[in-house]
Amino acid sequence: MKNKPPNILVIRSVSGEIKKVEEFVRAHFNFHNMPEKCFNPVFLCISEATTNSIVHGNKEDYRKTVELTIDCKSHLIHVRVTDEGEGFDVENIPDPTHKDNLLNETGRGIHIIKSIAQNVVFNKKGNSLSFHIVCE
């Protein structure tokens, strides 16, 4: 019998921690027998949200943490990513599909998450993002 993985992972705000995030997500996929075809889109959304928290939220301050919470029910995965940053106004994010922004190297993460996940919601402060993805 497999041990249930913890629902919460706390990482330091350095890019190398993304490997821990991948292992965390993989453990949940294995334990809950989630379809393999769903791993890449789920991990893409989670890694984009986590990278945003590390880089933009916590400004890559290794003393600050990012908390990732995963809850799987049947073929539905709920995710929350929270950082210790100041937050931001989600309404002021430039549209990455606008012609003036197409060549920008940043600004696509939230757009990617919104195109894959459902119920994408930021808290009022703007330092916590939650979403869910149906995996069938």
PDB file of C-alpha atoms in Angstrom:
ATOM      1  CA  MET A   1       0.000   0.000   0.000  1.00  0.00           C
ATOM      2  CA  LYS A   2       1.365   3.385  -1.019  1.00  0.00           C
ATOM      3  CA  ASN A   3       1.769   6.120   1.585  1.00  0.00           C
ATOM      4  CA  LYS A   4      -0.313   9.200   0.913  1.00  0.00           C
ATOM      5  CA  PRO A   5       1.971  12.136   0.101  1.00  0.00           C
ATOM      6  CA  PRO A   6       1.602  15.323   2.173  1.00  0.00           C
ATOM      7  CA  ASN A   7      -0.815  17.901   0.759  1.00  0.00           C
ATOM      8  CA  ILE A   8       1.523  20.829   1.416  1.00  0.00           C
ATOM      9  CA  LEU A   9       5.027  21.525   0.136  1.00  0.00           C
ATOM     10  CA  VAL A  10       6.993  24.559   1.319  1.00  0.00           C
ATOM     11  CA  ILE A  11      10.040  25.540  -0.718  1.00  0.00           C
ATOM     12  CA  ARG A  12      12.636  28.300  -0.585  1.00  0.00           C
ATOM     13  CA  SER A  13      12.449  31.045  -3.212  1.00  0.00           C
ATOM     14  CA  VAL A  14      15.198  29.760  -5.493  1.00  0.00           C
ATOM     15  CA  SER A  15      14.628  28.305  -8.967  1.00  0.00           C
ATOM     16  CA  GLY A  16      16.345  25.003  -8.126  1.00  0.00           C
ATOM     17  CA  GLU A  17      13.438  24.159  -5.830  1.00  0.00           C
ATOM     18  CA  ILE A  18      11.214  23.500  -8.869  1.00  0.00           C
ATOM     19  CA  LYS A  19      12.652  19.944  -8.899  1.00  0.00           C
ATOM     20  CA  LYS A  20      11.043  19.369  -5.468  1.00  0.00           C
ATOM     21  CA  VAL A  21       7.767  20.683  -6.875  1.00  0.00           C
ATOM     22  CA  GLU A  22       7.941  18.197  -9.762  1.00  0.00           C
ATOM     23  CA  GLU A  23       8.584  15.314  -7.336  1.00  0.00           C
ATOM     24  CA  PHE A  24       5.694  16.500  -5.143  1.00  0.00           C
ATOM     25  CA  VAL A  25       3.273  16.634  -8.083  1.00  0.00           C
ATOM     26  CA  ARG A  26       4.512  13.252  -9.371  1.00  0.00           C
ATOM     27  CA  ALA A  27       3.900  11.665  -5.937  1.00  0.00           C
ATOM     28  CA  HIS A  28       0.288  12.877  -6.004  1.00  0.00           C
ATOM     29  CA  PHE A  29      -0.220  11.618  -9.548  1.00  0.00           C
ATOM     30  CA  ASN A  30       1.122   8.195  -8.611  1.00  0.00           C
ATOM     31  CA  PHE A  31      -0.816   7.911  -5.343  1.00  0.00           C
ATOM     32  CA  HIS A  32      -4.141   9.003  -6.876  1.00  0.00           C
ATOM     33  CA  ASN A  33      -3.623   7.092 -10.152  1.00  0.00           C
ATOM     34  CA  MET A  34      -4.108  10.259 -12.160  1.00  0.00           C
ATOM     35  CA  PRO A  35      -3.864   9.852 -15.954  1.00  0.00           C
ATOM     36  CA  GLU A  36      -0.287  10.288 -17.185  1.00  0.00           C
ATOM     37  CA  LYS A  37      -1.467  12.435 -20.117  1.00  0.00           C
ATOM     38  CA  CYS A  38      -2.563  15.026 -17.569  1.00  0.00           C
ATOM     39  CA  PHE A  39       0.810  15.361 -15.814  1.00  0.00           C
ATOM     40  CA  ASN A  40       2.436  17.805 -18.238  1.00  0.00           C
ATOM     41  CA  PRO A  41      -0.409  20.363 -18.326  1.00  0.00           C
ATOM     42  CA  VAL A  42      -0.832  20.173 -14.536  1.00  0.00           C
ATOM     43  CA  PHE A  43       2.886  20.508 -13.889  1.00  0.00           C
ATOM     44  CA  LEU A  44       3.129  23.346 -16.426  1.00  0.00           C
ATOM     45  CA  CYS A  45       0.477  25.343 -14.535  1.00  0.00           C
ATOM     46  CA  ILE A  46       1.995  24.581 -11.137  1.00  0.00           C
ATOM     47  CA  SER A  47       5.551  25.363 -12.252  1.00  0.00           C
ATOM     48  CA  GLU A  48       4.435  28.655 -13.864  1.00  0.00           C
ATOM     49  CA  ALA A  49       2.607  29.696 -10.682  1.00  0.00           C
ATOM     50  CA  THR A  50       5.543  28.643  -8.506  1.00  0.00           C
ATOM     51  CA  THR A  51       8.094  30.406 -10.708  1.00  0.00           C
ATOM     52  CA  ASN A  52       5.975  33.577 -10.613  1.00  0.00           C
ATOM     53  CA  SER A  53       5.903  33.352  -6.817  1.00  0.00           C
ATOM     54  CA  ILE A  54       9.662  32.856  -6.606  1.00  0.00           C
ATOM     55  CA  VAL A  55      10.646  35.541  -9.135  1.00  0.00           C
ATOM     56  CA  HIS A  56       7.921  38.184  -8.939  1.00  0.00           C
ATOM     57  CA  GLY A  57       6.359  37.559  -5.534  1.00  0.00           C
ATOM     58  CA  ASN A  58       9.369  36.854  -3.343  1.00  0.00           C
ATOM     59  CA  LYS A  59      11.946  38.547  -5.623  1.00  0.00           C
ATOM     60  CA  GLU A  60      14.141  35.413  -5.398  1.00  0.00           C
ATOM     61  CA  ASP A  61      14.793  36.067  -1.702  1.00  0.00           C
ATOM     62  CA  TYR A  62      15.967  32.643  -0.481  1.00  0.00           C
ATOM     63  CA  ARG A  63      14.756  33.533   3.046  1.00  0.00           C
ATOM     64  CA  LYS A  64      11.173  33.677   1.806  1.00  0.00           C
ATOM     65  CA  THR A  65       9.081  30.623   1.031  1.00  0.00           C
ATOM     66  CA  VAL A  66       6.437  29.511  -1.425  1.00  0.00           C
ATOM     67  CA  GLU A  67       3.717  27.181  -0.196  1.00  0.00           C
ATOM     68  CA  LEU A  68       2.098  24.739  -2.607  1.00  0.00           C
ATOM     69  CA  THR A  69      -1.065  22.883  -1.617  1.00  0.00           C
ATOM     70  CA  ILE A  70      -2.504  20.038  -3.699  1.00  0.00           C
ATOM     71  CA  ASP A  71      -5.794  18.264  -3.090  1.00  0.00           C
ATOM     72  CA  CYS A  72      -6.867  15.444  -5.415  1.00  0.00           C
ATOM     73  CA  LYS A  73     -10.411  14.147  -5.548  1.00  0.00           C
ATOM     74  CA  SER A  74     -11.239  11.546  -8.173  1.00  0.00           C
ATOM     75  CA  HIS A  75      -9.902  13.111 -11.386  1.00  0.00           C
ATOM     76  CA  LEU A  76      -9.935  16.681 -10.110  1.00  0.00           C
ATOM     77  CA  ILE A  77      -6.782  18.341  -8.809  1.00  0.00           C
ATOM     78  CA  HIS A  78      -7.044  21.522  -6.729  1.00  0.00           C
ATOM     79  CA  VAL A  79      -3.916  23.660  -6.415  1.00  0.00           C
ATOM     80  CA  ARG A  80      -2.998  26.712  -4.365  1.00  0.00           C
ATOM     81  CA  VAL A  81       0.346  28.545  -4.589  1.00  0.00           C
ATOM     82  CA  THR A  82       1.096  31.268  -2.039  1.00  0.00           C
ATOM     83  CA  ASP A  83       4.179  33.440  -1.601  1.00  0.00           C
ATOM     84  CA  GLU A  84       5.341  35.965   0.994  1.00  0.00           C
ATOM     85  CA  GLY A  85       5.469  38.857  -1.466  1.00  0.00           C
ATOM     86  CA  GLU A  86       3.620  42.163  -1.571  1.00  0.00           C
ATOM     87  CA  GLY A  87       1.062  40.811  -4.044  1.00  0.00           C
ATOM     88  CA  PHE A  88      -0.132  42.554  -7.188  1.00  0.00           C
ATOM     89  CA  ASP A  89      -3.273  43.643  -9.008  1.00  0.00           C
ATOM     90  CA  VAL A  90      -4.137  40.874 -11.452  1.00  0.00           C
ATOM     91  CA  GLU A  91      -6.184  43.353 -13.501  1.00  0.00           C
ATOM     92  CA  ASN A  92      -2.988  45.250 -14.397  1.00  0.00           C
ATOM     93  CA  ILE A  93      -1.198  42.357 -16.109  1.00  0.00           C
ATOM     94  CA  PRO A  94      -0.437  43.169 -19.758  1.00  0.00           C
ATOM     95  CA  ASP A  95      -2.074  40.851 -22.284  1.00  0.00           C
ATOM     96  CA  PRO A  96       0.759  38.639 -23.614  1.00  0.00           C
ATOM     97  CA  THR A  97      -1.160  38.081 -26.868  1.00  0.00           C
ATOM     98  CA  HIS A  98      -1.262  41.809 -27.667  1.00  0.00           C
ATOM     99  CA  LYS A  99       1.081  42.679 -30.563  1.00  0.00           C
ATOM    100  CA  ASP A 100       3.123  45.051 -28.358  1.00  0.00           C
ATOM    101  CA  ASN A 101       3.841  42.247 -25.880  1.00  0.00           C
ATOM    102  CA  LEU A 102       4.549  39.289 -28.180  1.00  0.00           C
ATOM    103  CA  LEU A 103       8.326  39.546 -27.918  1.00  0.00           C
ATOM    104  CA  ASN A 104       8.420  40.074 -24.139  1.00  0.00           C
ATOM    105  CA  GLU A 105      10.309  37.332 -22.319  1.00  0.00           C
ATOM    106  CA  THR A 106       7.938  37.414 -19.347  1.00  0.00           C
ATOM    107  CA  GLY A 107       4.213  37.773 -18.800  1.00  0.00           C
ATOM    108  CA  ARG A 108       2.894  34.499 -20.213  1.00  0.00           C
ATOM    109  CA  GLY A 109       2.590  32.412 -17.033  1.00  0.00           C
ATOM    110  CA  ILE A 110      -0.840  33.538 -15.888  1.00  0.00           C
ATOM    111  CA  HIS A 111      -2.129  33.423 -19.460  1.00  0.00           C
ATOM    112  CA  ILE A 112      -0.933  29.799 -19.745  1.00  0.00           C
ATOM    113  CA  ILE A 113      -2.556  28.865 -16.428  1.00  0.00           C
ATOM    114  CA  LYS A 114      -5.869  30.491 -17.419  1.00  0.00           C
ATOM    115  CA  SER A 115      -5.834  28.655 -20.762  1.00  0.00           C
ATOM    116  CA  ILE A 116      -5.393  25.216 -19.120  1.00  0.00           C
ATOM    117  CA  ALA A 117      -6.955  25.425 -15.646  1.00  0.00           C
ATOM    118  CA  GLN A 118     -10.438  26.237 -14.413  1.00  0.00           C
ATOM    119  CA  ASN A 119     -11.562  28.555 -11.588  1.00  0.00           C
ATOM    120  CA  VAL A 120      -8.315  30.537 -11.596  1.00  0.00           C
ATOM    121  CA  VAL A 121      -8.650  32.862  -8.600  1.00  0.00           C
ATOM    122  CA  PHE A 122      -6.233  35.249  -6.876  1.00  0.00           C
ATOM    123  CA  ASN A 123      -6.688  36.327  -3.291  1.00  0.00           C
ATOM    124  CA  LYS A 124      -7.373  40.011  -2.642  1.00  0.00           C
ATOM    125  CA  LYS A 125      -3.708  40.788  -1.849  1.00  0.00           C
ATOM    126  CA  GLY A 126      -2.536  39.048  -5.040  1.00  0.00           C
ATOM    127  CA  ASN A 127       0.036  36.758  -3.421  1.00  0.00           C
ATOM    128  CA  SER A 128      -1.983  33.539  -3.621  1.00  0.00           C
ATOM    129  CA  LEU A 129      -3.385  31.802  -6.690  1.00  0.00           C
ATOM    130  CA  SER A 130      -5.730  28.830  -6.727  1.00  0.00           C
ATOM    131  CA  PHE A 131      -7.082  26.778  -9.595  1.00  0.00           C
ATOM    132  CA  HIS A 132      -8.237  23.306 -10.473  1.00  0.00           C
ATOM    133  CA  ILE A 133      -7.759  21.005 -13.410  1.00  0.00           C
ATOM    134  CA  VAL A 134      -9.956  18.091 -14.431  1.00  0.00           C
ATOM    135  CA  CYS A 135      -7.843  15.070 -15.423  1.00  0.00           C
ATOM    136  CA  GLU A 136      -9.740  12.468 -17.419  1.00  0.00           C
TER     137      GLU A 136
END
